[in-house]
Short mmCIF file of C-alpha atoms in Angstrom, two decimals:
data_model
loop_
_atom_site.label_atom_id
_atom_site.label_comp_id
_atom_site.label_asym_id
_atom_site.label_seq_id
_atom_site.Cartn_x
_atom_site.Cartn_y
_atom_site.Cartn_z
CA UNK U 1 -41.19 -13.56 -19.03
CA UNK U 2 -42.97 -13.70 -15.45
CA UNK U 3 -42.37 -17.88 -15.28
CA UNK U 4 -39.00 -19.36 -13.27
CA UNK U 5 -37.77 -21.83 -15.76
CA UNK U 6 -34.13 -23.24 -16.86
CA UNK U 7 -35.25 -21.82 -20.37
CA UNK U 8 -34.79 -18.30 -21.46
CA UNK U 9 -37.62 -16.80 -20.71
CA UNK U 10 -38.89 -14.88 -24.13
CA UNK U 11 -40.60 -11.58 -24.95
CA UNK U 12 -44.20 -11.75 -25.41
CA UNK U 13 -45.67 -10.81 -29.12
CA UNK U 14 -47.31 -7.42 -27.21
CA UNK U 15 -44.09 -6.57 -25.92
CA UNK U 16 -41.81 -7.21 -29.30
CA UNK U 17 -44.70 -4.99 -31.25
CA UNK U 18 -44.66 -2.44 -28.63
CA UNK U 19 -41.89 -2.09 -25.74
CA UNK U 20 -42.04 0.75 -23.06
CA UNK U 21 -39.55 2.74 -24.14
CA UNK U 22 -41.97 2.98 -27.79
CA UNK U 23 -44.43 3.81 -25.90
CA UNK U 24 -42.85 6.94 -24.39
CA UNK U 25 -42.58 8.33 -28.00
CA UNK U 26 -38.87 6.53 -28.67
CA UNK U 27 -39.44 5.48 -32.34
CA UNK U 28 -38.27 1.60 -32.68
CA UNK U 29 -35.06 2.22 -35.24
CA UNK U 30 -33.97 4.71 -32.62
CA UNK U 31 -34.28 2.29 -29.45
CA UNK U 32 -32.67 -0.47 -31.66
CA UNK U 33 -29.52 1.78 -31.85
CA UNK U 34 -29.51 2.50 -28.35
CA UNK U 35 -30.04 -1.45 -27.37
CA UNK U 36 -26.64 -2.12 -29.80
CA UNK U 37 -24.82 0.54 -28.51
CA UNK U 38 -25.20 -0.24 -24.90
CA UNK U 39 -24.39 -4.15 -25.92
CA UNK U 40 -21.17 -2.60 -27.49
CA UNK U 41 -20.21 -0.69 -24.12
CA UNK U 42 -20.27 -4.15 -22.51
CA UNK U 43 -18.27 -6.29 -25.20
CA UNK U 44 -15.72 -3.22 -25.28
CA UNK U 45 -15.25 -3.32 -21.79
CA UNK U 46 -15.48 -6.87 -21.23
CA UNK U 47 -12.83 -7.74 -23.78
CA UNK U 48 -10.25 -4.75 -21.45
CA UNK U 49 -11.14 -6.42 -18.46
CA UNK U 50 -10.25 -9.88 -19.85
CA UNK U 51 -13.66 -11.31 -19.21
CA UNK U 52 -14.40 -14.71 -20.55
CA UNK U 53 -17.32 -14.80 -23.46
CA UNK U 54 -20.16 -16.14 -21.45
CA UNK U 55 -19.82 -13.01 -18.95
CA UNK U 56 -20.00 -10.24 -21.43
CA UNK U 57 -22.95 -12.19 -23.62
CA UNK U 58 -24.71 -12.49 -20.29
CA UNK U 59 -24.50 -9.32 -19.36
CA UNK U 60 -26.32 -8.15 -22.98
CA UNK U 61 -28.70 -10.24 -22.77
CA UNK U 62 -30.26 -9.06 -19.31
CA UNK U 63 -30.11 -5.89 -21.10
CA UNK U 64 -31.94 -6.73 -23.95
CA UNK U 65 -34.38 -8.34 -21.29
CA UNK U 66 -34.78 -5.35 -18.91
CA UNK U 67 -35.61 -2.82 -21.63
CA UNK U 68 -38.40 -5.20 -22.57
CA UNK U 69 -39.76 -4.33 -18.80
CA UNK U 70 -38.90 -1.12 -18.87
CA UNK U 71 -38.14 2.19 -21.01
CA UNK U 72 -34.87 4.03 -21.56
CA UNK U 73 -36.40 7.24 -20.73
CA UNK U 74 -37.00 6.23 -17.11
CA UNK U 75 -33.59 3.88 -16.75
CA UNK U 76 -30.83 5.63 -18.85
CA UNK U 77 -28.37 3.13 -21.33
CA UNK U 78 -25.21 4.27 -18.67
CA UNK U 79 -26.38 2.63 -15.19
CA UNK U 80 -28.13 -0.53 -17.06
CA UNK U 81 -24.68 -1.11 -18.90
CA UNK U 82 -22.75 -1.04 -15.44
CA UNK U 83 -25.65 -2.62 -13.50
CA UNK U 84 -25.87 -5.80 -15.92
CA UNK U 85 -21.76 -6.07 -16.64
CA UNK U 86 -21.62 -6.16 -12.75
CA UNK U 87 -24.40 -8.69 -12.13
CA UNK U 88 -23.07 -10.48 -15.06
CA UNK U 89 -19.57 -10.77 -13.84
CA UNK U 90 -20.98 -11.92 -9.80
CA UNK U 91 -23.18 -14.71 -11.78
CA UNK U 92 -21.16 -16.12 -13.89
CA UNK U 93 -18.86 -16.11 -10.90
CA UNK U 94 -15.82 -14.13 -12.38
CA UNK U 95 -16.32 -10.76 -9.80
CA UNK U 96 -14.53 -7.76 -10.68
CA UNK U 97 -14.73 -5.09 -8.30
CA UNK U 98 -16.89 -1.78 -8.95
CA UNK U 99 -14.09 1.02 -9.51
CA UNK U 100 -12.79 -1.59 -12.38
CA UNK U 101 -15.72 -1.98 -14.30
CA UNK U 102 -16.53 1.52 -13.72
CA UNK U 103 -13.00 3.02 -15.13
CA UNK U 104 -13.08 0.43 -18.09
CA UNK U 105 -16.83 1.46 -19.51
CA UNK U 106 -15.98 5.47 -18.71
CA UNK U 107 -12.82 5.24 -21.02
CA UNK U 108 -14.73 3.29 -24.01
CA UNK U 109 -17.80 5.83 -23.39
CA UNK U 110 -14.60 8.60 -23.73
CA UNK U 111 -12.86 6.98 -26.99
CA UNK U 112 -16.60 6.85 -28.36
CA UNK U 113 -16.81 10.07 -28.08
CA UNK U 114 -13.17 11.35 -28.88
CA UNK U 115 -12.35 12.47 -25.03
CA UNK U 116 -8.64 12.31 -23.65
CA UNK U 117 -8.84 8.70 -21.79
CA UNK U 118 -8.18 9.96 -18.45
CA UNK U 119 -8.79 7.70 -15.45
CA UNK U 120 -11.89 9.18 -13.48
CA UNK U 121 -10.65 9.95 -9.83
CA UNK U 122 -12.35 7.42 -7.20
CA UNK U 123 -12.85 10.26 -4.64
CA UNK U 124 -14.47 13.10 -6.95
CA UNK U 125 -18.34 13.55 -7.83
CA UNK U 126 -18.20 12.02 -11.01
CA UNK U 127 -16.98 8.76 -10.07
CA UNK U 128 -19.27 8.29 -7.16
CA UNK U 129 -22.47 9.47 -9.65
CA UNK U 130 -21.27 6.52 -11.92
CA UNK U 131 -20.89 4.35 -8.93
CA UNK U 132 -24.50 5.42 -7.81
CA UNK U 133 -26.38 4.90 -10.99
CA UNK U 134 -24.37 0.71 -10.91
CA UNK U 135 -25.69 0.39 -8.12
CA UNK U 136 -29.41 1.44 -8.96
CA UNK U 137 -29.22 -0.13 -12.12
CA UNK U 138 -28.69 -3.47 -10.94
CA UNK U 139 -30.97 -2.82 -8.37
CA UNK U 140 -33.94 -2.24 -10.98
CA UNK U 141 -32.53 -4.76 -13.23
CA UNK U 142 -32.60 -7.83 -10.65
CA UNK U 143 -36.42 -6.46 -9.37
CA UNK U 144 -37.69 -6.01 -12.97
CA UNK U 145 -36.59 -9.92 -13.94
CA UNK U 146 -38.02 -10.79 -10.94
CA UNK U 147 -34.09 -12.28 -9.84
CA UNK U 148 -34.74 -14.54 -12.65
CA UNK U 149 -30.90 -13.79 -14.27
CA UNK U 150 -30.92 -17.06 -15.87
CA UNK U 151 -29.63 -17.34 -19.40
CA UNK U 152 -28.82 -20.35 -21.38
CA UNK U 153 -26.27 -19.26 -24.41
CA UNK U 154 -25.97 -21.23 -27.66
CA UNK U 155 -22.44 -21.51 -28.19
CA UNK U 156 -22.32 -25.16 -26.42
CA UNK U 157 -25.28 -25.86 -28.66
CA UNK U 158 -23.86 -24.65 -31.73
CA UNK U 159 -20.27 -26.55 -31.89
CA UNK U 160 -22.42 -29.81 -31.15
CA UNK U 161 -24.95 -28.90 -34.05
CA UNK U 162 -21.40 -27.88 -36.39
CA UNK U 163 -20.13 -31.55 -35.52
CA UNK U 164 -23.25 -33.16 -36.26
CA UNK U 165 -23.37 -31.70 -39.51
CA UNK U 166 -19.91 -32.39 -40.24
CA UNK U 167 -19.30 -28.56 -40.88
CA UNK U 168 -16.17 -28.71 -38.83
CA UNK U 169 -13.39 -29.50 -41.05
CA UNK U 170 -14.93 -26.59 -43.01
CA UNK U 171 -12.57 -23.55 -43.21
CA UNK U 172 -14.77 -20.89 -42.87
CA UNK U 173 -18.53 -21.51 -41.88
CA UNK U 174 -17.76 -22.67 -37.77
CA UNK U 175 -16.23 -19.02 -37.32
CA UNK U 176 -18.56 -17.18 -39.40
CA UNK U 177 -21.42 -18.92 -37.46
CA UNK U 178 -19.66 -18.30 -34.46
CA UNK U 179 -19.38 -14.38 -34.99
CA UNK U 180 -23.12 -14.69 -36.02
CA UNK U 181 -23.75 -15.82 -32.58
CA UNK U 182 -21.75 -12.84 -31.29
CA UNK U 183 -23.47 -10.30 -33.30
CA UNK U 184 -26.68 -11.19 -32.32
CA UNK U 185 -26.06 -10.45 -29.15
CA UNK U 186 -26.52 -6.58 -30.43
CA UNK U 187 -30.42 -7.45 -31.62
CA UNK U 188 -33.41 -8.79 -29.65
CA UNK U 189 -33.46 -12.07 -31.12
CA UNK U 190 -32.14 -14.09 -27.71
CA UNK U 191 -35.32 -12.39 -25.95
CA UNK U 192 -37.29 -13.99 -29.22
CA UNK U 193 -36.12 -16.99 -29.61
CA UNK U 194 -34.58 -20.34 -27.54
CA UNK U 195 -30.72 -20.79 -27.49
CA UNK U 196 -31.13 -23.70 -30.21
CA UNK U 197 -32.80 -21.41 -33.26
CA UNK U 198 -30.02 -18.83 -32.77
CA UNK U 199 -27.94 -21.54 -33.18
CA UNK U 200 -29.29 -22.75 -36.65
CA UNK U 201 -29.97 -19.43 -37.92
CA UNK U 202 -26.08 -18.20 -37.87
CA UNK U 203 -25.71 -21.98 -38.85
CA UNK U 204 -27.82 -21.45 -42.15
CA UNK U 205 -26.16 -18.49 -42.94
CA UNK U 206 -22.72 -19.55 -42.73
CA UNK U 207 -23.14 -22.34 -44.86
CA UNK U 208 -24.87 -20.16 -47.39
CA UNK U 209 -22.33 -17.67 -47.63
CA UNK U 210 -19.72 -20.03 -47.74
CA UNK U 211 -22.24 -22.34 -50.39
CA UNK U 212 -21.98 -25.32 -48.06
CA UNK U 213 -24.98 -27.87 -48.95
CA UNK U 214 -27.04 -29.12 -45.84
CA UNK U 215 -28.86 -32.39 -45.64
CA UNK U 216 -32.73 -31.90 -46.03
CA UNK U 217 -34.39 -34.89 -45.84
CA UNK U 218 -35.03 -35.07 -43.03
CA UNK U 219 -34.23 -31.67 -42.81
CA UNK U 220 -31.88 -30.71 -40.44
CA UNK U 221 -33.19 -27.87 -38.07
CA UNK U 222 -36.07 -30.23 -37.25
CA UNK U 223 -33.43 -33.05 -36.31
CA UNK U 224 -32.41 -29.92 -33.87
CA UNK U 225 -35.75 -28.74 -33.15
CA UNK U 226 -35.74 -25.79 -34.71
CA UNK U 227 -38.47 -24.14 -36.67
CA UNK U 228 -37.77 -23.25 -40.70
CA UNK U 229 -39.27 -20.23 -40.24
CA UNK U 230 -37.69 -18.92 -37.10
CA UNK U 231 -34.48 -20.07 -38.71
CA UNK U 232 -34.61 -17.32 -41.64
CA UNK U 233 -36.17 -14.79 -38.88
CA UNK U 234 -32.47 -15.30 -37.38
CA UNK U 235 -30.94 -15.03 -40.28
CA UNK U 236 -32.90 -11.61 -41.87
CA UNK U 237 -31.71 -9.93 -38.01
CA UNK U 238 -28.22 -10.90 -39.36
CA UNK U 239 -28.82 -9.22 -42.11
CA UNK U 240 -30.48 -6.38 -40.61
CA UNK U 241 -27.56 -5.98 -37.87
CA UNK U 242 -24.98 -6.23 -40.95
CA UNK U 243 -26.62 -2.83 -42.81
CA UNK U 244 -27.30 -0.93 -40.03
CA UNK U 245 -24.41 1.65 -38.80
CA UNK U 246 -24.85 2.21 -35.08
CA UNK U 247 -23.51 6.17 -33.85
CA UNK U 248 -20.89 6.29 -31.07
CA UNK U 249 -22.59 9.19 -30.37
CA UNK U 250 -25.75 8.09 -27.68
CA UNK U 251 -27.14 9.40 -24.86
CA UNK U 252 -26.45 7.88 -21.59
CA UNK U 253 -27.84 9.69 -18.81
CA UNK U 254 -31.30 11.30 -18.38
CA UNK U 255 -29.90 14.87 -19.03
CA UNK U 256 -28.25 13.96 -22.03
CA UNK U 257 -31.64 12.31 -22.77
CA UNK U 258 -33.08 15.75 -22.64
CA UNK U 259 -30.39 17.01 -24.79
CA UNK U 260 -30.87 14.54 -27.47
CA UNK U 261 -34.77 15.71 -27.79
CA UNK U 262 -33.62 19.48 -27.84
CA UNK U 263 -31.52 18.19 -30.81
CA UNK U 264 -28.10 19.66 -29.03
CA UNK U 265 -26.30 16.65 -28.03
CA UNK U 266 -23.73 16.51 -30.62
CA UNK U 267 -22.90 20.07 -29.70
CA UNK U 268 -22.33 19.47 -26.17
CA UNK U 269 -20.26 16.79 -26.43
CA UNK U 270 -18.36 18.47 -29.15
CA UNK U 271 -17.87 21.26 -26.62
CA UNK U 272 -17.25 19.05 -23.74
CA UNK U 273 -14.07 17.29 -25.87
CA UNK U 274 -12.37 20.96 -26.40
CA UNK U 275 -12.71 21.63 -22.74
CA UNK U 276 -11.34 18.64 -21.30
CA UNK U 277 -8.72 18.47 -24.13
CA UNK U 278 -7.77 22.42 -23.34
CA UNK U 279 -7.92 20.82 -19.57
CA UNK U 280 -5.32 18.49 -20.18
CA UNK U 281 -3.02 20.60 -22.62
CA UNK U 282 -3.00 23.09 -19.69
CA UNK U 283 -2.25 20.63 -16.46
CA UNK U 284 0.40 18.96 -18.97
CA UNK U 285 2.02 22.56 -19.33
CA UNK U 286 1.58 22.96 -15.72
CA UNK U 287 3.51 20.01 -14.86
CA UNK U 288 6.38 20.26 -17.38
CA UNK U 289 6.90 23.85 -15.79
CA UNK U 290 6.59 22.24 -11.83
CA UNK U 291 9.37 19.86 -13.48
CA UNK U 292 11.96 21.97 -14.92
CA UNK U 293 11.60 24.85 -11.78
CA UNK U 294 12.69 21.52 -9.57
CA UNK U 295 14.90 20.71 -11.73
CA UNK U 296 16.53 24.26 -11.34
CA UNK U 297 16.23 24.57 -7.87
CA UNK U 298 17.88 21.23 -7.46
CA UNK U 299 20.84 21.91 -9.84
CA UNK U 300 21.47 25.16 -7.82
CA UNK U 301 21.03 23.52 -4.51
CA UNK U 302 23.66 21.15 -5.61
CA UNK U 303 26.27 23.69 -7.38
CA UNK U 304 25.76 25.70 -3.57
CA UNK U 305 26.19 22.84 -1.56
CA UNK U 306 29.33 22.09 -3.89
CA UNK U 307 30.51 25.38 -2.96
CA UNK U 308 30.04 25.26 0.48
CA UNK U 309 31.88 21.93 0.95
CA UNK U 310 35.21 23.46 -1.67
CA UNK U 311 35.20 26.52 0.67
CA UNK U 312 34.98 24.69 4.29
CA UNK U 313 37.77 22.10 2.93
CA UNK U 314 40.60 24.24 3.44
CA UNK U 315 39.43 25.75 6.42
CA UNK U 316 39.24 22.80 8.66
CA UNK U 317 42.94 21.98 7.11
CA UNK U 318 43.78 25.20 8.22
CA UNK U 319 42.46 24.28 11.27
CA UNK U 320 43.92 20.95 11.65
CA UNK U 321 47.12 22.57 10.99
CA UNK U 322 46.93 25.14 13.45
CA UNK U 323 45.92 22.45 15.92
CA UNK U 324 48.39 20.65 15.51
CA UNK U 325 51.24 23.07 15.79
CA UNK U 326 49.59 24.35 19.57
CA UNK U 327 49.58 20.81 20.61
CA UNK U 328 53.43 20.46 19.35
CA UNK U 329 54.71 23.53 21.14
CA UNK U 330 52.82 22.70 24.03
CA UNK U 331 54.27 19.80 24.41
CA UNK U 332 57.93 21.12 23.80
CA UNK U 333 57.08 23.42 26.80
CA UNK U 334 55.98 20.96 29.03
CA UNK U 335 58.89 19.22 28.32
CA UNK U 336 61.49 21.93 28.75
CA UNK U 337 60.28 22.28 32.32
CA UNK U 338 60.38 18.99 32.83
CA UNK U 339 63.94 18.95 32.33
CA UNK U 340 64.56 22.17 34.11
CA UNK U 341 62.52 20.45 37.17
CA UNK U 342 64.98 17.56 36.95
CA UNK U 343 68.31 18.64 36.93
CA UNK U 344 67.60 21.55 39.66
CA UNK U 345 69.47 21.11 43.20
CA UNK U 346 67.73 21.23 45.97
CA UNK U 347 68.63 24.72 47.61
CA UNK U 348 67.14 25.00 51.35
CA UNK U 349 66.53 28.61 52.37
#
């Protein structure tokens, strides 16, 4: 995986037998869980920020890469997630900004785990500590591939290879091989194998669960240059991926790590769903009350005010009134002595 190349670079055999985070004492079922799970934080939160295929399968295969370079112990499943999904979404040239893709993988992480879905603030510490471990985890994941974030997909290979075959007009084996391409995503096998056996192995299973016949002479993953035997390795991680039941229960920072050794995870998150749950019952409650003491306060402001304005009303006709009648017997004054001043005599002394 050292080597620059257009091709996907590929596990070697000493790494698939043994990766780091086996040889901190992780047994391999358990990592394989963790691997799908974190690969299902990124299609969930792809697929609620709208993000085209190619994006979210890119982003799950750098993490399938990176924990082939490095354990889970020392780079938890949370900041890889959010480190690849970001580097994912910047190479593939569709950028969404951090707080998004931060918001969007906290809720699934909360539904997992039966928490209210509340929008994490973007000023308090938790949002910046989710922030912080994005931005270290695609730090570590761009230095570990050596910036080699190249990945060739097989979807473009595998619609070619279904109209080849003339598997198209079939009504169920180009979408089942097409959700075989998706599931695989969840499994090592595109750090195992080149784009074009993926692409044969959902391929060969499609058409045998849907009892298609393929032409075999020549046989047709050699026409594709594909190996037989690689074909049915794709196949039997199909298989595999199909049986196994993945918990949406994982651990996703170091100290939950910790927690999962001391066997008390489920416990704390069982605890940590009552309290935010008794959190939320109780601002809820809170608000409803702030709501119905404004609504009282308003509806007495208003009844006062009423009152005020039926009490002045009369006054200021009262007023008016009185006014009025000064202004009218003023003026009849004025004008009686007008008169008297007119029809005097003048009477020198």
């Amino acid at each position: 995986m050292g080597r620059l190349s257009l091709r996907n670079p590929l596990a070697t055999p000493e790494q698939i037998a043994e990766s780091p985070s086996q040889r901190q004492g992780m047994s391999a079922k358990y990592e394989a869980s963790m691997r799908s799970y974190g690969c299902h934080l990124i299609q969930a939160s792809g697929t609620i920020l709208c993000l085209p295929q190619l994006v979210m399968a890119t982003a799950q295969v750098l993490l399938q890469r990176f924990y082939y370079l490095a354990s889970i112990q020392d780079f938890p499943l949370r900041g890889i997630v959010l480190g690849t999904l970001f580097l994912a979404c910047k190479t593939e040239e569709n950028p969404q900004t951090i707080r998004n893709i931060i918001n969007v993988v906290d809720i699934v992480v909360k539904r997992d785990r039966g928490y209210p879905e509340v929008v994490t603030d973007g000023y308090d510490s938790e949002y910046y500590e989710l922030k912080n471990e994005m931005v270290i985890g695609e730090m570590q994941v761009l230095r570990r591939l050596a910036f080699n974030v190249q990945v060739e997909l097989p979807y473009g290979l595998l619609a070619n290879y279904l109209r080849s075959l003339e598997l198209t007009d079939q009504e169920r084996v180009p979408q089942l091989a097409w959700n075989y391409v998706n599931d695989l995503l969840r499994t090592p096998v595109y750090v195992c194998f080149q784009p074009e056996t993926i692409a044969c192995g959902a391929i060969f299973l499609a058409a045998r669960e849907c009892r298609v016949g393929l032409p075999t002479n020549p046989p047709w993953w050699a026409v594709f240059d594909a190996n037989a035997e690689d074909v049915v390795q794709v196949a039997k991680a199909i298989r595999a991926l199909q049986a196994r039941k993945v918990p949406h229960i994982m651990p996703l920072s170091a100290r939950e790590l910790k927690m999962h050794g001391e066997g008390v995870l489920d416990e704390h998150v069982a605890q940590m769903r009552k309290e935010m749950r008794d959190k939320l019952d109780a601002e809820m409650k809170f608000a409803s009350q702030e709501k119905n003491v404004d609504e009282g306060d308003g509806g007495g402001k208003r009844s006062q005010a009423e009152h005020v304005d039926d009490g002045a009303q009369p006054k200021s006709r009262r007023g008016a009134r009185d006014s009025t009648s000064r202004d009218h017997n003023r003026r009849r004054h004025t004008s009686s002595r007008s008169r008297d001043t007119r029809h005097s005599s003048y009477r020198p002394h």
